Amino acid sequence: MHQKLLKSAHYIELGSYQYWPVLVPRGIRLYTYEQIPVSLKDNPYITDGYRAYLPSRLCIKSLFILSNETVNIWSHLLGFFLFFTLGIYDMTSVLPSASASREDFVICSICLFCFQYWRQVYLITVLAMILAVFFAQIHPSYLTQQWQRLRSIIFCSVSGYGVIPTLHWVWLNGGIGAPIVQDFAPRVIVMYVIALLAFLFYISKVPERYFPGQLNYLGSSHQIWHILAVVMLYWWHQSTVYVMQYRHSEPCPDYVSHL
């Protein structure tokens, strides 16, 4: 039995002198950077372990083998299950216990709880940006090297846009001296620090830039970016729950009726 398993194993390099057997379903193979389609050639420092040319059935099976996309895939999937679970918990426990309004169920509107007009303006703007990003991502050239700069611009625009409603929110609440601003603004700053760190890993291709071919499967910049993105979103989720609870425990200021 042991010999049969070894015959079906695909040996991959995880470092200079380390080789680990990975059982690969029949019909699936991993490719080097030189063998993959141009559309997948985004990072020349990741030299091996690429999935390519797979039909849907084998593509699903390939989720359970070790490739250079394994950490990326499972950080997405586990992140989805994490936030799906948190969403159910929020809807069934956190929000009802705080006597939340229906607007609070749209989590990105919580910070502007007291400013209904501006809340609607920013929600519509965010929705438009989500649709624009979606249509950009389904374009066949989105993942190509030629669109790398555009991807960076999209990422920076979506992330940086949040600065506008944040600064507006600070002004609407009376400036940096307002108690809610002093409580919540540091949380926003931490979120952007994590986002900036993730982006720096993404564009610099560090650490694999200095160890080409040595971090094909574990430890590459794209994997770090994925993990930091999950950490950032979890931090933001906890922060929005915090500010929602604060806002429901503190009445809206009288001056908001004029805004």
PDB file of C-alpha atoms in Angstrom:
ATOM      1  CA  MET A   1       0.000   0.000   0.000  1.00  0.00           C
ATOM      2  CA  HIS A   2       2.804   2.379   0.904  1.00  0.00           C
ATOM      3  CA  GLN A   3       4.532   1.759  -2.429  1.00  0.00           C
ATOM      4  CA  LYS A   4       1.289   2.392  -4.311  1.00  0.00           C
ATOM      5  CA  LEU A   5       0.832   5.745  -2.577  1.00  0.00           C
ATOM      6  CA  LEU A   6       4.366   6.786  -3.374  1.00  0.00           C
ATOM      7  CA  LYS A   7       3.879   5.941  -7.040  1.00  0.00           C
ATOM      8  CA  SER A   8       0.903   8.321  -7.189  1.00  0.00           C
ATOM      9  CA  ALA A   9       2.691  11.058  -5.279  1.00  0.00           C
ATOM     10  CA  HIS A  10       3.839  14.274  -6.842  1.00  0.00           C
ATOM     11  CA  TYR A  11       7.005  15.619  -5.269  1.00  0.00           C
ATOM     12  CA  ILE A  12       7.174  19.359  -4.786  1.00  0.00           C
ATOM     13  CA  GLU A  13       9.907  21.598  -3.521  1.00  0.00           C
ATOM     14  CA  LEU A  14       9.265  23.438  -0.264  1.00  0.00           C
ATOM     15  CA  GLY A  15      12.762  24.779   0.173  1.00  0.00           C
ATOM     16  CA  SER A  16      16.310  24.349  -1.010  1.00  0.00           C
ATOM     17  CA  TYR A  17      16.641  20.732   0.040  1.00  0.00           C
ATOM     18  CA  GLN A  18      13.206  19.687   1.270  1.00  0.00           C
ATOM     19  CA  TYR A  19      10.870  17.585  -0.840  1.00  0.00           C
ATOM     20  CA  TRP A  20       7.477  16.485   0.357  1.00  0.00           C
ATOM     21  CA  PRO A  21       5.180  13.956  -1.346  1.00  0.00           C
ATOM     22  CA  VAL A  22       1.718  15.302  -2.106  1.00  0.00           C
ATOM     23  CA  LEU A  23      -0.977  12.918  -3.293  1.00  0.00           C
ATOM     24  CA  VAL A  24      -2.479  14.311  -6.484  1.00  0.00           C
ATOM     25  CA  PRO A  25      -5.698  12.962  -8.048  1.00  0.00           C
ATOM     26  CA  ARG A  26      -5.181  11.401 -11.448  1.00  0.00           C
ATOM     27  CA  GLY A  27      -5.317  13.990 -14.221  1.00  0.00           C
ATOM     28  CA  ILE A  28      -4.019  16.859 -12.083  1.00  0.00           C
ATOM     29  CA  ARG A  29      -0.501  18.150 -12.410  1.00  0.00           C
ATOM     30  CA  LEU A  30       1.257  21.259 -11.255  1.00  0.00           C
ATOM     31  CA  TYR A  31       3.139  23.500 -13.662  1.00  0.00           C
ATOM     32  CA  THR A  32       6.172  25.727 -13.552  1.00  0.00           C
ATOM     33  CA  TYR A  33       6.038  29.460 -14.233  1.00  0.00           C
ATOM     34  CA  GLU A  34       7.288  28.915 -17.783  1.00  0.00           C
ATOM     35  CA  GLN A  35       4.505  26.408 -18.539  1.00  0.00           C
ATOM     36  CA  ILE A  36       1.449  28.381 -17.442  1.00  0.00           C
ATOM     37  CA  PRO A  37      -0.681  30.689 -19.628  1.00  0.00           C
ATOM     38  CA  VAL A  38       0.346  34.324 -19.875  1.00  0.00           C
ATOM     39  CA  SER A  39      -2.763  35.354 -17.944  1.00  0.00           C
ATOM     40  CA  LEU A  40      -1.426  33.551 -14.855  1.00  0.00           C
ATOM     41  CA  LYS A  41       2.088  34.993 -15.031  1.00  0.00           C
ATOM     42  CA  ASP A  42       1.888  37.602 -12.312  1.00  0.00           C
ATOM     43  CA  ASN A  43       4.802  36.730 -10.040  1.00  0.00           C
ATOM     44  CA  PRO A  44       8.034  35.382 -11.577  1.00  0.00           C
ATOM     45  CA  TYR A  45       9.452  34.693  -8.111  1.00  0.00           C
ATOM     46  CA  ILE A  46       6.878  31.915  -7.630  1.00  0.00           C
ATOM     47  CA  THR A  47       8.462  29.382  -9.945  1.00  0.00           C
ATOM     48  CA  ASP A  48       6.428  26.203  -9.462  1.00  0.00           C
ATOM     49  CA  GLY A  49       3.212  24.692  -8.139  1.00  0.00           C
ATOM     50  CA  TYR A  50       0.726  26.315 -10.524  1.00  0.00           C
ATOM     51  CA  ARG A  51      -2.680  24.842 -11.314  1.00  0.00           C
ATOM     52  CA  ALA A  52      -3.658  25.262 -14.959  1.00  0.00           C
ATOM     53  CA  TYR A  53      -5.670  23.752 -17.811  1.00  0.00           C
ATOM     54  CA  LEU A  54      -8.136  22.055 -15.441  1.00  0.00           C
ATOM     55  CA  PRO A  55     -11.794  21.270 -16.195  1.00  0.00           C
ATOM     56  CA  SER A  56     -14.312  22.179 -13.493  1.00  0.00           C
ATOM     57  CA  ARG A  57     -14.384  18.700 -11.955  1.00  0.00           C
ATOM     58  CA  LEU A  58     -10.632  18.530 -11.475  1.00  0.00           C
ATOM     59  CA  CYS A  59     -10.503  22.171 -10.461  1.00  0.00           C
ATOM     60  CA  ILE A  60     -12.670  21.334  -7.455  1.00  0.00           C
ATOM     61  CA  LYS A  61     -10.519  18.313  -6.622  1.00  0.00           C
ATOM     62  CA  SER A  62      -7.419  20.461  -6.821  1.00  0.00           C
ATOM     63  CA  LEU A  63      -8.637  22.449  -3.822  1.00  0.00           C
ATOM     64  CA  PHE A  64      -7.458  19.577  -1.656  1.00  0.00           C
ATOM     65  CA  ILE A  65      -3.904  19.296  -2.931  1.00  0.00           C
ATOM     66  CA  LEU A  66      -0.936  21.440  -2.027  1.00  0.00           C
ATOM     67  CA  SER A  67      -0.308  23.983  -4.761  1.00  0.00           C
ATOM     68  CA  ASN A  68       0.958  27.537  -4.644  1.00  0.00           C
ATOM     69  CA  GLU A  69      -2.693  28.628  -4.397  1.00  0.00           C
ATOM     70  CA  THR A  70      -3.710  26.429  -1.458  1.00  0.00           C
ATOM     71  CA  VAL A  71      -3.234  29.075   1.236  1.00  0.00           C
ATOM     72  CA  ASN A  72      -4.953  31.686  -0.949  1.00  0.00           C
ATOM     73  CA  ILE A  73      -7.939  29.429  -1.602  1.00  0.00           C
ATOM     74  CA  TRP A  74      -8.427  28.330   1.973  1.00  0.00           C
ATOM     75  CA  SER A  75      -7.904  31.786   3.432  1.00  0.00           C
ATOM     76  CA  HIS A  76     -10.801  32.841   1.189  1.00  0.00           C
ATOM     77  CA  LEU A  77     -12.986  29.871   2.101  1.00  0.00           C
ATOM     78  CA  LEU A  78     -12.272  29.904   5.826  1.00  0.00           C
ATOM     79  CA  GLY A  79     -12.612  33.685   5.837  1.00  0.00           C
ATOM     80  CA  PHE A  80     -16.003  33.338   4.166  1.00  0.00           C
ATOM     81  CA  PHE A  81     -17.188  30.823   6.759  1.00  0.00           C
ATOM     82  CA  LEU A  82     -15.851  33.031   9.559  1.00  0.00           C
ATOM     83  CA  PHE A  83     -17.748  36.113   8.422  1.00  0.00           C
ATOM     84  CA  PHE A  84     -20.826  34.123   7.436  1.00  0.00           C
ATOM     85  CA  THR A  85     -20.929  32.735  10.980  1.00  0.00           C
ATOM     86  CA  LEU A  86     -20.318  36.174  12.461  1.00  0.00           C
ATOM     87  CA  GLY A  87     -23.089  37.565  10.262  1.00  0.00           C
ATOM     88  CA  ILE A  88     -25.583  35.009  11.533  1.00  0.00           C
ATOM     89  CA  TYR A  89     -24.507  35.667  15.118  1.00  0.00           C
ATOM     90  CA  ASP A  90     -24.850  39.422  14.608  1.00  0.00           C
ATOM     91  CA  MET A  91     -28.298  39.095  13.043  1.00  0.00           C
ATOM     92  CA  THR A  92     -29.643  36.718  15.674  1.00  0.00           C
ATOM     93  CA  SER A  93     -27.909  37.940  18.822  1.00  0.00           C
ATOM     94  CA  VAL A  94     -25.808  41.111  18.692  1.00  0.00           C
ATOM     95  CA  LEU A  95     -28.189  43.380  16.776  1.00  0.00           C
ATOM     96  CA  PRO A  96     -31.434  42.310  18.519  1.00  0.00           C
ATOM     97  CA  SER A  97     -29.803  42.654  21.952  1.00  0.00           C
ATOM     98  CA  ALA A  98     -28.842  46.237  21.066  1.00  0.00           C
ATOM     99  CA  SER A  99     -32.397  47.043  19.880  1.00  0.00           C
ATOM    100  CA  ALA A 100     -30.901  47.808  16.493  1.00  0.00           C
ATOM    101  CA  SER A 101     -32.857  49.504  13.751  1.00  0.00           C
ATOM    102  CA  ARG A 102     -33.145  48.008  10.294  1.00  0.00           C
ATOM    103  CA  GLU A 103     -30.436  50.371   9.044  1.00  0.00           C
ATOM    104  CA  ASP A 104     -27.996  48.841  11.504  1.00  0.00           C
ATOM    105  CA  PHE A 105     -28.303  45.550   9.690  1.00  0.00           C
ATOM    106  CA  VAL A 106     -26.273  47.182   6.919  1.00  0.00           C
ATOM    107  CA  ILE A 107     -23.054  47.159   8.899  1.00  0.00           C
ATOM    108  CA  CYS A 108     -21.222  49.808   6.875  1.00  0.00           C
ATOM    109  CA  SER A 109     -23.903  52.364   7.769  1.00  0.00           C
ATOM    110  CA  ILE A 110     -23.409  52.162  11.523  1.00  0.00           C
ATOM    111  CA  CYS A 111     -20.837  54.945  11.843  1.00  0.00           C
ATOM    112  CA  LEU A 112     -23.263  57.402  10.242  1.00  0.00           C
ATOM    113  CA  PHE A 113     -26.169  56.208  12.365  1.00  0.00           C
ATOM    114  CA  CYS A 114     -27.139  59.753  13.331  1.00  0.00           C
ATOM    115  CA  PHE A 115     -26.671  61.249   9.862  1.00  0.00           C
ATOM    116  CA  GLN A 116     -29.272  59.580   7.688  1.00  0.00           C
ATOM    117  CA  TYR A 117     -28.809  61.701   4.561  1.00  0.00           C
ATOM    118  CA  TRP A 118     -25.049  61.197   4.378  1.00  0.00           C
ATOM    119  CA  ARG A 119     -25.427  57.560   5.295  1.00  0.00           C
ATOM    120  CA  GLN A 120     -27.561  57.001   2.205  1.00  0.00           C
ATOM    121  CA  VAL A 121     -25.155  58.977   0.011  1.00  0.00           C
ATOM    122  CA  TYR A 122     -22.157  56.889   1.053  1.00  0.00           C
ATOM    123  CA  LEU A 123     -24.035  53.595   0.884  1.00  0.00           C
ATOM    124  CA  ILE A 124     -25.076  54.296  -2.708  1.00  0.00           C
ATOM    125  CA  THR A 125     -21.514  55.303  -3.578  1.00  0.00           C
ATOM    126  CA  VAL A 126     -20.097  52.132  -2.028  1.00  0.00           C
ATOM    127  CA  LEU A 127     -22.638  50.023  -3.910  1.00  0.00           C
ATOM    128  CA  ALA A 128     -21.609  51.656  -7.189  1.00  0.00           C
ATOM    129  CA  MET A 129     -17.940  50.966  -6.437  1.00  0.00           C
ATOM    130  CA  ILE A 130     -18.682  47.321  -5.612  1.00  0.00           C
ATOM    131  CA  LEU A 131     -20.417  46.886  -8.966  1.00  0.00           C
ATOM    132  CA  ALA A 132     -17.546  48.593 -10.804  1.00  0.00           C
ATOM    133  CA  VAL A 133     -14.971  46.340  -9.123  1.00  0.00           C
ATOM    134  CA  PHE A 134     -17.061  43.260  -9.896  1.00  0.00           C
ATOM    135  CA  PHE A 135     -17.249  44.038 -13.607  1.00  0.00           C
ATOM    136  CA  ALA A 136     -13.524  44.796 -13.683  1.00  0.00           C
ATOM    137  CA  GLN A 137     -12.684  41.464 -12.046  1.00  0.00           C
ATOM    138  CA  ILE A 138     -14.645  39.381 -14.538  1.00  0.00           C
ATOM    139  CA  HIS A 139     -12.769  40.927 -17.456  1.00  0.00           C
ATOM    140  CA  PRO A 140     -10.485  38.297 -19.074  1.00  0.00           C
ATOM    141  CA  SER A 141      -7.454  40.574 -18.771  1.00  0.00           C
ATOM    142  CA  TYR A 142      -7.929  41.458 -15.106  1.00  0.00           C
ATOM    143  CA  LEU A 143      -5.265  39.054 -13.796  1.00  0.00           C
ATOM    144  CA  THR A 144      -2.739  39.697 -16.541  1.00  0.00           C
ATOM    145  CA  GLN A 145       0.555  41.498 -16.109  1.00  0.00           C
ATOM    146  CA  GLN A 146      -0.720  44.323 -18.311  1.00  0.00           C
ATOM    147  CA  TRP A 147      -3.491  45.083 -15.833  1.00  0.00           C
ATOM    148  CA  GLN A 148      -1.287  44.958 -12.740  1.00  0.00           C
ATOM    149  CA  ARG A 149      -1.188  48.733 -12.396  1.00  0.00           C
ATOM    150  CA  LEU A 150      -4.953  48.946 -12.873  1.00  0.00           C
ATOM    151  CA  ARG A 151      -5.469  46.304 -10.169  1.00  0.00           C
ATOM    152  CA  SER A 152      -3.303  48.349  -7.820  1.00  0.00           C
ATOM    153  CA  ILE A 153      -5.270  51.500  -8.646  1.00  0.00           C
ATOM    154  CA  ILE A 154      -8.571  49.711  -8.013  1.00  0.00           C
ATOM    155  CA  PHE A 155      -7.319  48.327  -4.698  1.00  0.00           C
ATOM    156  CA  CYS A 156      -6.026  51.727  -3.558  1.00  0.00           C
ATOM    157  CA  SER A 157      -9.192  53.510  -4.689  1.00  0.00           C
ATOM    158  CA  VAL A 158     -11.541  51.155  -2.880  1.00  0.00           C
ATOM    159  CA  SER A 159      -9.414  51.151   0.271  1.00  0.00           C
ATOM    160  CA  GLY A 160      -8.631  54.845   0.191  1.00  0.00           C
ATOM    161  CA  TYR A 161     -12.205  55.904  -0.456  1.00  0.00           C
ATOM    162  CA  GLY A 162     -13.036  55.097   3.153  1.00  0.00           C
ATOM    163  CA  VAL A 163     -10.915  58.065   4.232  1.00  0.00           C
ATOM    164  CA  ILE A 164     -13.501  60.466   2.773  1.00  0.00           C
ATOM    165  CA  PRO A 165     -16.532  59.391   4.854  1.00  0.00           C
ATOM    166  CA  THR A 166     -14.239  58.937   7.869  1.00  0.00           C
ATOM    167  CA  LEU A 167     -13.018  62.540   7.755  1.00  0.00           C
ATOM    168  CA  HIS A 168     -16.558  63.710   7.054  1.00  0.00           C
ATOM    169  CA  TRP A 169     -17.793  61.667  10.022  1.00  0.00           C
ATOM    170  CA  VAL A 170     -15.165  63.287  12.274  1.00  0.00           C
ATOM    171  CA  TRP A 171     -16.328  66.733  11.173  1.00  0.00           C
ATOM    172  CA  LEU A 172     -20.018  65.866  11.589  1.00  0.00           C
ATOM    173  CA  ASN A 173     -19.372  64.705  15.148  1.00  0.00           C
ATOM    174  CA  GLY A 174     -17.676  67.947  16.118  1.00  0.00           C
ATOM    175  CA  GLY A 175     -14.022  67.201  15.437  1.00  0.00           C
ATOM    176  CA  ILE A 176     -11.342  65.052  17.006  1.00  0.00           C
ATOM    177  CA  GLY A 177     -12.307  66.158  20.498  1.00  0.00           C
ATOM    178  CA  ALA A 178     -15.657  64.361  20.383  1.00  0.00           C
ATOM    179  CA  PRO A 179     -15.747  61.285  22.667  1.00  0.00           C
ATOM    180  CA  ILE A 180     -16.965  58.938  19.935  1.00  0.00           C
ATOM    181  CA  VAL A 181     -14.219  60.144  17.598  1.00  0.00           C
ATOM    182  CA  GLN A 182     -11.534  59.609  20.224  1.00  0.00           C
ATOM    183  CA  ASP A 183     -12.872  56.117  20.875  1.00  0.00           C
ATOM    184  CA  PHE A 184     -13.368  55.052  17.278  1.00  0.00           C
ATOM    185  CA  ALA A 185     -10.776  56.930  15.197  1.00  0.00           C
ATOM    186  CA  PRO A 186      -7.832  54.851  16.527  1.00  0.00           C
ATOM    187  CA  ARG A 187      -9.675  51.732  15.402  1.00  0.00           C
ATOM    188  CA  VAL A 188      -9.974  53.175  11.906  1.00  0.00           C
ATOM    189  CA  ILE A 189      -6.263  53.996  11.914  1.00  0.00           C
ATOM    190  CA  VAL A 190      -5.360  50.438  12.935  1.00  0.00           C
ATOM    191  CA  MET A 191      -7.503  49.099  10.095  1.00  0.00           C
ATOM    192  CA  TYR A 192      -5.700  51.274   7.558  1.00  0.00           C
ATOM    193  CA  VAL A 193      -2.299  50.320   8.950  1.00  0.00           C
ATOM    194  CA  ILE A 194      -3.157  46.647   8.402  1.00  0.00           C
ATOM    195  CA  ALA A 195      -4.459  47.435   4.903  1.00  0.00           C
ATOM    196  CA  LEU A 196      -1.308  49.392   4.049  1.00  0.00           C
ATOM    197  CA  LEU A 197       0.904  46.584   5.304  1.00  0.00           C
ATOM    198  CA  ALA A 198      -1.037  44.072   3.206  1.00  0.00           C
ATOM    199  CA  PHE A 199      -0.735  46.289   0.135  1.00  0.00           C
ATOM    200  CA  LEU A 200       3.018  46.693   0.610  1.00  0.00           C
ATOM    201  CA  PHE A 201       3.427  42.921   0.641  1.00  0.00           C
ATOM    202  CA  TYR A 202       1.241  42.680  -2.467  1.00  0.00           C
ATOM    203  CA  ILE A 203       3.106  45.196  -4.618  1.00  0.00           C
ATOM    204  CA  SER A 204       6.635  44.461  -3.400  1.00  0.00           C
ATOM    205  CA  LYS A 205       6.426  40.661  -3.745  1.00  0.00           C
ATOM    206  CA  VAL A 206       8.439  40.340  -0.561  1.00  0.00           C
ATOM    207  CA  PRO A 207       9.715  37.939   0.766  1.00  0.00           C
ATOM    208  CA  GLU A 208       9.817  35.689  -2.329  1.00  0.00           C
ATOM    209  CA  ARG A 209      11.619  38.438  -4.260  1.00  0.00           C
ATOM    210  CA  TYR A 210      14.677  37.652  -2.134  1.00  0.00           C
ATOM    211  CA  PHE A 211      14.109  33.879  -2.138  1.00  0.00           C
ATOM    212  CA  PRO A 212      12.879  33.036  -5.655  1.00  0.00           C
ATOM    213  CA  GLY A 213      11.590  29.493  -5.884  1.00  0.00           C
ATOM    214  CA  GLN A 214      11.924  28.896  -2.148  1.00  0.00           C
ATOM    215  CA  LEU A 215       8.468  30.149  -1.101  1.00  0.00           C
ATOM    216  CA  ASN A 216       6.379  28.663  -3.875  1.00  0.00           C
ATOM    217  CA  TYR A 217       3.939  26.939  -1.536  1.00  0.00           C
ATOM    218  CA  LEU A 218       4.173  28.611   1.844  1.00  0.00           C
ATOM    219  CA  GLY A 219       5.105  32.115   2.934  1.00  0.00           C
ATOM    220  CA  SER A 220       4.683  34.161  -0.249  1.00  0.00           C
ATOM    221  CA  SER A 221       3.543  37.776  -0.302  1.00  0.00           C
ATOM    222  CA  HIS A 222       0.165  36.964  -1.829  1.00  0.00           C
ATOM    223  CA  GLN A 223      -0.583  34.543   0.985  1.00  0.00           C
ATOM    224  CA  ILE A 224       0.442  37.123   3.588  1.00  0.00           C
ATOM    225  CA  TRP A 225      -1.792  39.650   1.839  1.00  0.00           C
ATOM    226  CA  HIS A 226      -4.765  37.279   2.042  1.00  0.00           C
ATOM    227  CA  ILE A 227      -4.235  36.574   5.732  1.00  0.00           C
ATOM    228  CA  LEU A 228      -3.811  40.257   6.590  1.00  0.00           C
ATOM    229  CA  ALA A 229      -7.001  41.039   4.652  1.00  0.00           C
ATOM    230  CA  VAL A 230      -8.939  38.575   6.816  1.00  0.00           C
ATOM    231  CA  VAL A 231      -7.376  40.053   9.967  1.00  0.00           C
ATOM    232  CA  MET A 232      -8.269  43.573   8.805  1.00  0.00           C
ATOM    233  CA  LEU A 233     -11.882  42.662   8.054  1.00  0.00           C
ATOM    234  CA  TYR A 234     -12.261  40.898  11.391  1.00  0.00           C
ATOM    235  CA  TRP A 235     -10.859  43.964  13.169  1.00  0.00           C
ATOM    236  CA  TRP A 236     -13.274  46.188  11.266  1.00  0.00           C
ATOM    237  CA  HIS A 237     -16.206  43.928  12.121  1.00  0.00           C
ATOM    238  CA  GLN A 238     -15.393  44.098  15.817  1.00  0.00           C
ATOM    239  CA  SER A 239     -14.949  47.866  15.591  1.00  0.00           C
ATOM    240  CA  THR A 240     -18.314  48.418  13.921  1.00  0.00           C
ATOM    241  CA  VAL A 241     -20.048  46.308  16.556  1.00  0.00           C
ATOM    242  CA  TYR A 242     -18.343  48.457  19.181  1.00  0.00           C
ATOM    243  CA  VAL A 243     -19.434  51.763  17.659  1.00  0.00           C
ATOM    244  CA  MET A 244     -22.976  50.456  17.141  1.00  0.00           C
ATOM    245  CA  GLN A 245     -23.241  49.563  20.814  1.00  0.00           C
ATOM    246  CA  TYR A 246     -21.818  52.967  21.712  1.00  0.00           C
ATOM    247  CA  ARG A 247     -24.272  54.818  19.503  1.00  0.00           C
ATOM    248  CA  HIS A 248     -27.254  52.919  20.879  1.00  0.00           C
ATOM    249  CA  SER A 249     -26.169  53.652  24.436  1.00  0.00           C
ATOM    250  CA  GLU A 250     -25.600  57.353  23.690  1.00  0.00           C
ATOM    251  CA  PRO A 251     -28.320  59.483  22.056  1.00  0.00           C
ATOM    252  CA  CYS A 252     -27.570  61.354  18.860  1.00  0.00           C
ATOM    253  CA  PRO A 253     -26.462  64.974  19.423  1.00  0.00           C
ATOM    254  CA  ASP A 254     -29.127  67.646  18.990  1.00  0.00           C
ATOM    255  CA  TYR A 255     -27.250  69.360  16.158  1.00  0.00           C
ATOM    256  CA  VAL A 256     -27.616  66.404  13.794  1.00  0.00           C
ATOM    257  CA  SER A 257     -31.188  67.410  13.052  1.00  0.00           C
ATOM    258  CA  HIS A 258     -29.747  70.270  10.995  1.00  0.00           C
ATOM    259  CA  LEU A 259     -27.427  68.017   8.929  1.00  0.00           C
TER     260      LEU A 259
END
